[in-house]
Structure formats: structure tokens, C-alpha cells
mmCIF file of C-alpha atoms in Angstrom:
data_model
loop_
_atom_site.group_PDB
_atom_site.id
_atom_site.type_symbol
_atom_site.label_atom_id
_atom_site.label_comp_id
_atom_site.label_asym_id
_atom_site.label_seq_id
_atom_site.Cartn_x
_atom_site.Cartn_y
_atom_site.Cartn_z
ATOM 1 C CA GLN A 224 17.816 -5.663 -9.061
ATOM 2 C CA VAL A 225 14.422 -7.255 -9.603
ATOM 3 C CA GLN A 226 12.725 -8.175 -12.836
ATOM 4 C CA LEU A 227 9.003 -8.351 -13.442
ATOM 5 C CA VAL A 228 7.782 -10.313 -16.431
ATOM 6 C CA GLU A 229 4.105 -10.420 -17.327
ATOM 7 C CA SER A 230 2.513 -13.019 -19.571
ATOM 8 C CA GLY A 231 -0.813 -14.582 -20.438
ATOM 9 C CA GLY A 232 -2.528 -11.787 -22.305
ATOM 10 C CA GLY A 233 -4.246 -12.148 -25.620
ATOM 11 C CA LEU A 234 -7.381 -11.572 -27.628
ATOM 12 C CA VAL A 235 -10.640 -12.756 -26.120
ATOM 13 C CA GLN A 236 -14.327 -12.190 -26.802
ATOM 14 C CA PRO A 237 -16.543 -10.405 -24.292
ATOM 15 C CA GLY A 238 -17.505 -12.782 -21.509
ATOM 16 C CA GLY A 239 -14.340 -14.791 -21.917
ATOM 17 C CA SER A 240 -11.532 -15.436 -19.459
ATOM 18 C CA LEU A 241 -7.773 -15.028 -19.246
ATOM 19 C CA ARG A 242 -5.194 -15.801 -16.592
ATOM 20 C CA LEU A 243 -2.227 -13.472 -16.340
ATOM 21 C CA SER A 244 1.063 -14.383 -14.693
ATOM 22 C CA CYS A 245 3.833 -12.222 -13.296
ATOM 23 C CA THR A 246 7.163 -13.794 -12.457
ATOM 24 C CA ILE A 247 9.485 -11.949 -10.119
ATOM 25 C CA SER A 248 13.193 -12.683 -10.177
ATOM 26 C CA GLY A 249 16.539 -11.155 -9.330
ATOM 27 C CA THR A 250 18.438 -10.190 -6.238
ATOM 28 C CA ALA A 251 16.396 -10.676 -3.063
ATOM 29 C CA SER A 252 13.317 -11.431 -5.147
ATOM 30 C CA ARG A 253 12.090 -14.164 -2.824
ATOM 31 C CA ILE A 254 12.237 -11.861 0.173
ATOM 32 C CA ILE A 255 10.668 -8.988 -1.750
ATOM 33 C CA PHE A 256 7.899 -11.240 -3.007
ATOM 34 C CA SER A 257 7.105 -12.432 0.494
ATOM 35 C CA ILE A 258 6.987 -9.060 2.254
ATOM 36 C CA ASN A 259 5.614 -6.679 -0.357
ATOM 37 C CA ALA A 260 2.015 -6.054 -1.211
ATOM 38 C CA LEU A 261 1.718 -6.835 -4.912
ATOM 39 C CA GLY A 262 -0.638 -5.519 -7.509
ATOM 40 C CA TRP A 263 -1.861 -5.645 -11.051
ATOM 41 C CA TYR A 264 -2.125 -2.400 -12.973
ATOM 42 C CA ARG A 265 -3.573 -1.652 -16.361
ATOM 43 C CA GLN A 266 -3.207 1.148 -18.836
ATOM 44 C CA ALA A 267 -5.586 1.699 -21.718
ATOM 45 C CA PRO A 268 -4.625 3.893 -24.675
ATOM 46 C CA GLY A 269 -4.697 7.554 -23.712
ATOM 47 C CA LYS A 270 -5.304 6.808 -20.042
ATOM 48 C CA GLN A 271 -3.188 6.644 -16.921
ATOM 49 C CA ARG A 272 -1.973 3.421 -15.391
ATOM 50 C CA ASP A 273 -4.300 2.370 -12.585
ATOM 51 C CA LEU A 274 -4.178 -0.289 -9.891
ATOM 52 C CA VAL A 275 -6.954 -2.814 -10.417
ATOM 53 C CA ALA A 276 -6.113 -5.515 -7.870
ATOM 54 C CA SER A 277 -3.718 -6.011 -4.979
ATOM 55 C CA ILE A 278 -2.768 -8.690 -2.494
ATOM 56 C CA GLY A 279 -0.948 -8.257 0.799
ATOM 57 C CA SER A 280 1.609 -10.532 2.373
ATOM 58 C CA ASP A 281 -1.171 -11.861 4.595
ATOM 59 C CA GLY A 282 -3.337 -12.698 1.605
ATOM 60 C CA THR A 283 -5.706 -9.766 1.947
ATOM 61 C CA THR A 284 -7.027 -8.705 -1.446
ATOM 62 C CA ASN A 285 -8.478 -5.484 -2.777
ATOM 63 C CA TYR A 286 -10.047 -4.700 -6.118
ATOM 64 C CA ALA A 287 -11.062 -1.675 -8.061
ATOM 65 C CA ASP A 288 -14.822 -1.367 -8.343
ATOM 66 C CA SER A 289 -14.593 -1.839 -12.086
ATOM 67 C CA VAL A 290 -13.256 -5.396 -11.733
ATOM 68 C CA LYS A 291 -14.676 -6.514 -8.394
ATOM 69 C CA GLY A 292 -16.465 -9.833 -8.670
ATOM 70 C CA ARG A 293 -14.816 -10.658 -11.979
ATOM 71 C CA PHE A 294 -11.063 -10.662 -11.275
ATOM 72 C CA THR A 295 -9.150 -12.676 -8.689
ATOM 73 C CA ILE A 296 -5.572 -11.955 -7.654
ATOM 74 C CA SER A 297 -3.402 -14.635 -6.065
ATOM 75 C CA ARG A 298 0.245 -15.417 -5.396
ATOM 76 C CA ASP A 299 2.354 -18.558 -5.345
ATOM 77 C CA TYR A 300 5.196 -18.189 -2.860
ATOM 78 C CA ALA A 301 7.003 -21.289 -4.082
ATOM 79 C CA LYS A 302 7.142 -19.963 -7.644
ATOM 80 C CA ASN A 303 7.532 -16.235 -6.960
ATOM 81 C CA THR A 304 4.583 -15.742 -9.255
ATOM 82 C CA LEU A 305 1.611 -13.413 -9.107
ATOM 83 C CA TYR A 306 -1.583 -14.280 -10.951
ATOM 84 C CA LEU A 307 -4.670 -12.467 -12.125
ATOM 85 C CA GLN A 308 -7.645 -14.582 -13.097
ATOM 86 C CA MET A 309 -9.956 -12.490 -15.246
ATOM 87 C CA ASN A 310 -13.485 -13.690 -15.922
ATOM 88 C CA SER A 311 -16.491 -12.145 -17.636
ATOM 89 C CA LEU A 312 -14.213 -9.851 -19.575
ATOM 90 C CA LYS A 313 -15.606 -6.667 -21.054
ATOM 91 C CA PRO A 314 -14.331 -4.476 -23.891
ATOM 92 C CA GLU A 315 -13.448 -1.808 -21.326
ATOM 93 C CA ASP A 316 -10.951 -4.248 -19.795
ATOM 94 C CA THR A 317 -8.803 -3.826 -22.893
ATOM 95 C CA ALA A 318 -5.417 -2.532 -21.766
ATOM 96 C CA VAL A 319 -1.813 -3.420 -21.178
ATOM 97 C CA TYR A 320 -1.550 -5.146 -17.819
ATOM 98 C CA TYR A 321 1.463 -4.779 -15.552
ATOM 99 C CA CYS A 322 2.504 -6.124 -12.179
ATOM 100 C CA ASN A 323 4.411 -4.239 -9.512
ATOM 101 C CA TRP A 324 4.334 -3.389 -5.837
ATOM 102 C CA ALA A 325 0.877 -2.229 -4.804
ATOM 103 C CA LYS A 326 2.186 0.667 -2.749
ATOM 104 C CA GLY A 327 5.345 2.689 -2.365
ATOM 105 C CA LEU A 328 8.310 3.044 -4.677
ATOM 106 C CA PHE A 329 7.754 0.962 -7.802
ATOM 107 C CA ALA A 330 10.220 -1.497 -9.185
ATOM 108 C CA SER A 331 11.185 -1.031 -12.812
ATOM 109 C CA TRP A 332 8.176 -1.733 -15.003
ATOM 110 C CA GLY A 333 8.139 -4.737 -17.261
ATOM 111 C CA GLN A 334 6.790 -4.789 -20.798
ATOM 112 C CA GLY A 335 3.317 -5.689 -19.627
ATOM 113 C CA THR A 336 0.976 -8.039 -21.410
ATOM 114 C CA GLN A 337 -1.725 -6.903 -23.817
ATOM 115 C CA VAL A 338 -5.310 -7.886 -23.119
ATOM 116 C CA THR A 339 -7.792 -7.174 -25.877
ATOM 117 C CA VAL A 340 -11.482 -7.875 -25.395
ATOM 118 C CA SER A 341 -13.401 -7.546 -28.619
ATOM 119 C CA SER A 342 -16.241 -9.196 -30.456
#
């Protein structure tokens, strides 16, 4: 009933920046977007998918220690869009990035967007 579409990934050198976007659409998507805590997840090859940043309906944000101080999560209620600003990127940030609810039963996963940090 809802669709999550990630975009904005790419190849960047260490120390560079990227801004990821996640658009949420479908039945009741505006309501879901407004009430759910949202998050960005990433999955590197051979590793599990982990939550790296989340934002609550009240704007409260949380970050994994590995990205704290470098990544910023935000949401645009008018556009039903979730963002992840990634600065000072490191090779270990290389992964496929996904958006979804930060807690509870996940929506169907999108394709994700590939972020590759390499010199």
C-alpha cells in the first residue's frame, strides 16, 4: 500500500558529501509519513542491514555512533520526503542505503540506493 523510493546515491571520494532522498507514496502515505518514526538503513556486502539514523514525528533524531556528527536526517512533510545528508564520507560508509519505518513492522523495502566511497 505504500512505496518507498530511494535516490541520490553515487560514487564519491573520501571526505565528500551526498544527499539521499526517500519519497513515500501510496495509500495513506501522508498520514503514515506524519505519524511514523522514519529511518535510514544501510547494508554493506556480507553484512546485515542496520539502522543508521532515525527521526520521530516530533523531529527528534538519533544516530548510530558510526555516523554521528557526519550524517543529518530530516523530513519534509509537504513533500512526503525523507532526507539523509552525508558529510565527511568514509570508505566504511559504502553500502546500499534504504529508508523505512525506524521501529515496528517494516513496509516493503525499496531497491535502495548505492553509496560507494572510494579513492
